[in-house]
Every structure is written in C-alpha cells, then in structure tokens.
Amino acid sequence: ERPKEVVTYFIGLGLPFRATKLDDERHWLKRAWTLQEIHPNPLIGGLTVKQQLTEFERSRSSKGGDVDEGRFFKALARAIDFAEDDYDVFDVLHRMRMRKAESELDKVCGMAYLLKSGTRSTLPTYETDEDAADAWYRLVRSIDRQYRAELFFLFPAEGTRKGHRWVPSWEQIQDAGRLPNPGSRGIT
C-alpha cells in the first residue's frame, strides 16, 4: 500500500527548493528512476504547502512566474499524471525510452516497480553485473500476465533471442521506431 504523501527533495536533501538545471540530462525529472519514485501526492522538500499549491496552480495556467519554475512544475505535473494513470506495458516502455540513465540496466530495473503484479510481493533483484538484456528477460518473467500478453500479442515482431521468441528483446524495444499505441488497453 502506498503512503498518502511523500516528501521529495529534487535538488538535495534539506536544501531549499530551486528550479534549476532543467535542461541537464541528470535532472531528477529526466532520470529513469523518477518513474518509480514519483508519487501522486508529493510534498516538495524546501517549499511550504502554500508555496507548492501556488506553484502548481501557476504552472497549470498561463500566468507568469519564474520561467524555470513554471517548466519544472509543468514537467512534475506530467510525471504525477503518469503516476496516477492506469498504464500499459508500452506506455511504461515509451516513457522509459525517453529517460536518461547511467546504463540500460537502470532503465530495465526502473520499470520493475511500475510493472509489478498486484499479487506478487517481490520484484526481481537489481544485479549490477547483469546486462540489460538478461535483466529484461527476468523482468518479463516476473510481471503480470496482462503485460506479458500485451508484449506477445501487440509487439509487431517476434523476439530475436533463442528460447524467448514470444517476447521482444530489450534491443528490439530500444530500436523499434514506434511502439504500439501507449495508453490503449488492447487486451482484456
């Protein structure tokens, strides 16, 4: 069960909030792990609740304010919207392909929490010496059967890895020009 609210520090634990370096690929909102760390009700470390509400309202309107802060709060609002949505496997893959990470392994492992089954209590371990392709197959074996079915029925090509033709390889996912329509629940 998720907590009602989570305090999130975007620029460092205990530091006052500043919307800076938004174009830096290492910014928190562009990182692979952000997708699993975002919470629908974040308390922004370094801002009072009143400041947060004011900034969110300002970011969702066209009214002035600091340009970087406006961009930050709009990006944060999009991430929160994703955290609240009912998403399919291709929506998660699509969003992860746009993220930055130290390695492809971080991207694969960053999806584990998002794709976990409601009935399973464990996630695949993060093995730092494993390559992304092997981690991908371990992840696919652990995810909900709904997500596996989406991969099997909706990805436009059979897998390239021997013994795993039913699922696209991590390389195929990364190289695919376009994934099946994110957000369309094609299988029920």
PDB file of C-alpha atoms in Angstrom, residues 33-182:
ATOM      1  CA  TRP A  33      14.320   6.068 -11.687  1.00  0.00           C
ATOM      2  CA  THR A  34      11.928   9.046 -11.496  1.00  0.00           C
ATOM      3  CA  LEU A  35       9.124   6.983 -12.998  1.00  0.00           C
ATOM      4  CA  GLN A  36       9.048   4.704  -9.978  1.00  0.00           C
ATOM      5  CA  GLU A  37       9.903   7.378  -7.415  1.00  0.00           C
ATOM      6  CA  ILE A  38       7.198   9.854  -8.313  1.00  0.00           C
ATOM      7  CA  HIS A  39       4.191   9.899  -6.037  1.00  0.00           C
ATOM      8  CA  PRO A  40       0.731  11.248  -6.840  1.00  0.00           C
ATOM      9  CA  ASN A  41       0.894  13.467  -3.717  1.00  0.00           C
ATOM     10  CA  PRO A  42       4.453  14.743  -3.336  1.00  0.00           C
ATOM     11  CA  LEU A  43       5.430  17.186  -0.640  1.00  0.00           C
ATOM     12  CA  ILE A  44       8.241  19.175  -2.202  1.00  0.00           C
ATOM     13  CA  GLY A  45      11.139  19.434   0.205  1.00  0.00           C
ATOM     14  CA  GLY A  46      12.174  23.056   0.637  1.00  0.00           C
ATOM     15  CA  LEU A  47       8.728  24.558  -0.102  1.00  0.00           C
ATOM     16  CA  THR A  48       5.812  25.145   2.219  1.00  0.00           C
ATOM     17  CA  VAL A  49       2.482  23.548   1.336  1.00  0.00           C
ATOM     18  CA  LYS A  50       1.102  27.002   0.446  1.00  0.00           C
ATOM     19  CA  GLN A  51       4.049  27.681  -1.909  1.00  0.00           C
ATOM     20  CA  GLN A  52       3.521  24.290  -3.579  1.00  0.00           C
ATOM     21  CA  LEU A  53      -0.172  24.920  -4.215  1.00  0.00           C
ATOM     22  CA  THR A  54       0.576  28.372  -5.622  1.00  0.00           C
ATOM     23  CA  GLU A  55       3.269  26.993  -7.943  1.00  0.00           C
ATOM     24  CA  PHE A  56       1.113  24.100  -9.163  1.00  0.00           C
ATOM     25  CA  GLU A  57      -1.758  26.465  -9.929  1.00  0.00           C
ATOM     26  CA  ARG A  58       0.579  28.874 -11.711  1.00  0.00           C
ATOM     27  CA  SER A  59       2.154  26.033 -13.759  1.00  0.00           C
ATOM     28  CA  ARG A  60      -1.233  24.780 -14.911  1.00  0.00           C
ATOM     29  CA  SER A  61      -2.243  28.225 -16.096  1.00  0.00           C
ATOM     30  CA  SER A  62      -0.531  30.651 -18.443  1.00  0.00           C
ATOM     31  CA  LYS A  63       0.106  33.197 -15.692  1.00  0.00           C
ATOM     32  CA  GLY A  64       3.622  34.478 -15.110  1.00  0.00           C
ATOM     33  CA  GLY A  65       6.140  33.373 -12.572  1.00  0.00           C
ATOM     34  CA  ASP A  66       9.714  32.172 -12.915  1.00  0.00           C
ATOM     35  CA  VAL A  67      10.195  30.502 -16.301  1.00  0.00           C
ATOM     36  CA  ASP A  68      12.297  27.625 -14.918  1.00  0.00           C
ATOM     37  CA  GLU A  69       9.875  27.087 -12.057  1.00  0.00           C
ATOM     38  CA  GLY A  70       6.971  27.063 -14.495  1.00  0.00           C
ATOM     39  CA  ARG A  71       8.735  24.475 -16.665  1.00  0.00           C
ATOM     40  CA  PHE A  72       9.609  22.422 -13.599  1.00  0.00           C
ATOM     41  CA  PHE A  73       6.070  22.353 -12.243  1.00  0.00           C
ATOM     42  CA  LYS A  74       4.614  21.518 -15.667  1.00  0.00           C
ATOM     43  CA  ALA A  75       7.040  18.593 -16.012  1.00  0.00           C
ATOM     44  CA  LEU A  76       6.287  17.486 -12.456  1.00  0.00           C
ATOM     45  CA  ALA A  77       2.542  17.664 -13.139  1.00  0.00           C
ATOM     46  CA  ARG A  78       3.007  15.403 -16.206  1.00  0.00           C
ATOM     47  CA  ALA A  79       5.001  12.903 -14.108  1.00  0.00           C
ATOM     48  CA  ILE A  80       2.326  12.935 -11.397  1.00  0.00           C
ATOM     49  CA  ASP A  81      -0.385  12.411 -14.009  1.00  0.00           C
ATOM     50  CA  PHE A  82       1.516   9.305 -15.162  1.00  0.00           C
ATOM     51  CA  ALA A  83       1.821   8.039 -11.575  1.00  0.00           C
ATOM     52  CA  GLU A  84      -1.953   8.320 -11.188  1.00  0.00           C
ATOM     53  CA  ASP A  85      -2.815   6.697 -14.543  1.00  0.00           C
ATOM     54  CA  ASP A  86      -3.666   3.131 -15.395  1.00  0.00           C
ATOM     55  CA  TYR A  87      -0.888   2.400 -17.871  1.00  0.00           C
ATOM     56  CA  ASP A  88       0.008  -0.481 -20.144  1.00  0.00           C
ATOM     57  CA  VAL A  89       3.412  -2.043 -20.728  1.00  0.00           C
ATOM     58  CA  PHE A  90       4.026   0.008 -23.876  1.00  0.00           C
ATOM     59  CA  ASP A  91       3.245   3.271 -22.097  1.00  0.00           C
ATOM     60  CA  VAL A  92       5.909   2.430 -19.487  1.00  0.00           C
ATOM     61  CA  LEU A  93       8.390   1.380 -22.198  1.00  0.00           C
ATOM     62  CA  HIS A  94       7.692   4.522 -24.225  1.00  0.00           C
ATOM     63  CA  ARG A  95       8.283   6.792 -21.231  1.00  0.00           C
ATOM     64  CA  MET A  96      11.397   4.891 -20.159  1.00  0.00           C
ATOM     65  CA  ARG A  97      12.930   5.210 -23.638  1.00  0.00           C
ATOM     66  CA  MET A  98      12.804   8.997 -23.191  1.00  0.00           C
ATOM     67  CA  ARG A  99      14.612   8.874 -19.831  1.00  0.00           C
ATOM     68  CA  LYS A 100      18.306   9.198 -19.070  1.00  0.00           C
ATOM     69  CA  ALA A 101      20.236   6.620 -17.065  1.00  0.00           C
ATOM     70  CA  GLU A 102      23.771   5.597 -16.224  1.00  0.00           C
ATOM     71  CA  SER A 103      23.135   2.327 -18.078  1.00  0.00           C
ATOM     72  CA  GLU A 104      20.395   0.464 -19.910  1.00  0.00           C
ATOM     73  CA  LEU A 105      20.251  -1.835 -16.876  1.00  0.00           C
ATOM     74  CA  ASP A 106      18.964   1.120 -14.816  1.00  0.00           C
ATOM     75  CA  LYS A 107      16.128   1.595 -17.307  1.00  0.00           C
ATOM     76  CA  VAL A 108      15.107  -2.057 -17.178  1.00  0.00           C
ATOM     77  CA  CYS A 109      15.233  -2.210 -13.397  1.00  0.00           C
ATOM     78  CA  GLY A 110      13.477   1.140 -13.089  1.00  0.00           C
ATOM     79  CA  MET A 111      10.392  -0.429 -14.681  1.00  0.00           C
ATOM     80  CA  ALA A 112      10.136  -3.315 -12.209  1.00  0.00           C
ATOM     81  CA  TYR A 113       8.103  -1.409  -9.643  1.00  0.00           C
ATOM     82  CA  LEU A 114       5.755   0.016 -12.276  1.00  0.00           C
ATOM     83  CA  LEU A 115       5.061  -3.347 -13.900  1.00  0.00           C
ATOM     84  CA  LYS A 116       4.804  -5.436 -10.766  1.00  0.00           C
ATOM     85  CA  SER A 117       1.817  -7.625 -10.338  1.00  0.00           C
ATOM     86  CA  GLY A 118      -0.642  -6.780  -7.620  1.00  0.00           C
ATOM     87  CA  THR A 119      -0.483 -10.413  -6.495  1.00  0.00           C
ATOM     88  CA  ARG A 120       3.304 -10.710  -6.326  1.00  0.00           C
ATOM     89  CA  SER A 121       5.139  -9.407  -3.315  1.00  0.00           C
ATOM     90  CA  THR A 122       8.678  -9.493  -4.701  1.00  0.00           C
ATOM     91  CA  LEU A 123      10.465  -7.734  -7.523  1.00  0.00           C
ATOM     92  CA  PRO A 124      13.453  -9.016  -9.488  1.00  0.00           C
ATOM     93  CA  THR A 125      16.718  -8.127  -7.786  1.00  0.00           C
ATOM     94  CA  TYR A 126      18.986  -5.438  -9.183  1.00  0.00           C
ATOM     95  CA  GLU A 127      22.141  -7.267 -10.232  1.00  0.00           C
ATOM     96  CA  THR A 128      24.807  -4.641 -11.010  1.00  0.00           C
ATOM     97  CA  ASP A 129      26.912  -7.045 -13.076  1.00  0.00           C
ATOM     98  CA  GLU A 130      23.994  -8.217 -15.245  1.00  0.00           C
ATOM     99  CA  ASP A 131      23.478  -6.894 -18.738  1.00  0.00           C
ATOM    100  CA  ALA A 132      20.216  -5.166 -19.655  1.00  0.00           C
ATOM    101  CA  ALA A 133      19.096  -7.966 -21.999  1.00  0.00           C
ATOM    102  CA  ASP A 134      19.240 -10.601 -19.251  1.00  0.00           C
ATOM    103  CA  ALA A 135      17.581  -8.254 -16.746  1.00  0.00           C
ATOM    104  CA  TRP A 136      14.811  -7.617 -19.297  1.00  0.00           C
ATOM    105  CA  TYR A 137      14.007 -11.338 -19.561  1.00  0.00           C
ATOM    106  CA  ARG A 138      13.992 -11.713 -15.782  1.00  0.00           C
ATOM    107  CA  LEU A 139      11.660  -8.713 -15.557  1.00  0.00           C
ATOM    108  CA  VAL A 140       9.301 -10.088 -18.207  1.00  0.00           C
ATOM    109  CA  ARG A 141       9.074 -13.414 -16.370  1.00  0.00           C
ATOM    110  CA  SER A 142       8.074 -11.586 -13.172  1.00  0.00           C
ATOM    111  CA  ILE A 143       5.491  -9.111 -14.480  1.00  0.00           C
ATOM    112  CA  ASP A 144       1.752  -9.537 -14.528  1.00  0.00           C
ATOM    113  CA  ARG A 145       0.409 -11.834 -17.231  1.00  0.00           C
ATOM    114  CA  GLN A 146      -1.585  -8.906 -18.670  1.00  0.00           C
ATOM    115  CA  TYR A 147       1.668  -7.104 -19.503  1.00  0.00           C
ATOM    116  CA  ARG A 148       3.230 -10.284 -20.922  1.00  0.00           C
ATOM    117  CA  ALA A 149       0.155 -10.756 -23.117  1.00  0.00           C
ATOM    118  CA  GLU A 150       0.475  -7.189 -24.404  1.00  0.00           C
ATOM    119  CA  LEU A 151       4.095  -7.861 -25.363  1.00  0.00           C
ATOM    120  CA  PHE A 152       3.207 -11.156 -27.042  1.00  0.00           C
ATOM    121  CA  PHE A 153       0.163 -10.002 -28.977  1.00  0.00           C
ATOM    122  CA  LEU A 154       0.890  -6.350 -29.731  1.00  0.00           C
ATOM    123  CA  PHE A 155       4.633  -6.058 -30.446  1.00  0.00           C
ATOM    124  CA  PRO A 156       4.933  -6.199 -34.258  1.00  0.00           C
ATOM    125  CA  ALA A 157       7.780  -8.763 -34.490  1.00  0.00           C
ATOM    126  CA  GLU A 158       8.788 -11.999 -32.841  1.00  0.00           C
ATOM    127  CA  GLY A 159      11.637 -11.941 -30.371  1.00  0.00           C
ATOM    128  CA  THR A 160      15.193 -12.450 -31.562  1.00  0.00           C
ATOM    129  CA  ARG A 161      16.595 -14.319 -28.553  1.00  0.00           C
ATOM    130  CA  LYS A 162      16.725 -18.101 -28.815  1.00  0.00           C
ATOM    131  CA  GLY A 163      14.205 -19.690 -26.475  1.00  0.00           C
ATOM    132  CA  HIS A 164      12.402 -16.388 -25.988  1.00  0.00           C
ATOM    133  CA  ARG A 165      10.781 -15.775 -29.371  1.00  0.00           C
ATOM    134  CA  TRP A 166       7.467 -14.952 -27.681  1.00  0.00           C
ATOM    135  CA  VAL A 167       8.816 -11.699 -26.240  1.00  0.00           C
ATOM    136  CA  PRO A 168      10.735  -8.876 -27.962  1.00  0.00           C
ATOM    137  CA  SER A 169      14.327  -8.485 -26.826  1.00  0.00           C
ATOM    138  CA  TRP A 170      15.461  -5.362 -24.979  1.00  0.00           C
ATOM    139  CA  GLU A 171      17.367  -4.366 -28.131  1.00  0.00           C
ATOM    140  CA  GLN A 172      14.198  -4.689 -30.218  1.00  0.00           C
ATOM    141  CA  ILE A 173      12.325  -2.496 -27.742  1.00  0.00           C
ATOM    142  CA  GLN A 174      15.045   0.156 -27.903  1.00  0.00           C
ATOM    143  CA  ASP A 175      15.409   0.018 -31.691  1.00  0.00           C
ATOM    144  CA  ALA A 176      11.713  -0.023 -32.550  1.00  0.00           C
ATOM    145  CA  GLY A 177      10.873   3.220 -34.291  1.00  0.00           C
ATOM    146  CA  ARG A 178       7.415   3.240 -32.792  1.00  0.00           C
ATOM    147  CA  LEU A 179       5.893   1.091 -30.077  1.00  0.00           C
ATOM    148  CA  PRO A 180       2.258   0.001 -30.157  1.00  0.00           C
ATOM    149  CA  ASN A 181      -0.033   2.841 -29.121  1.00  0.00           C
ATOM    150  CA  PRO A 182       0.780   3.708 -25.484  1.00  0.00           C
TER     151      PRO A 182
END
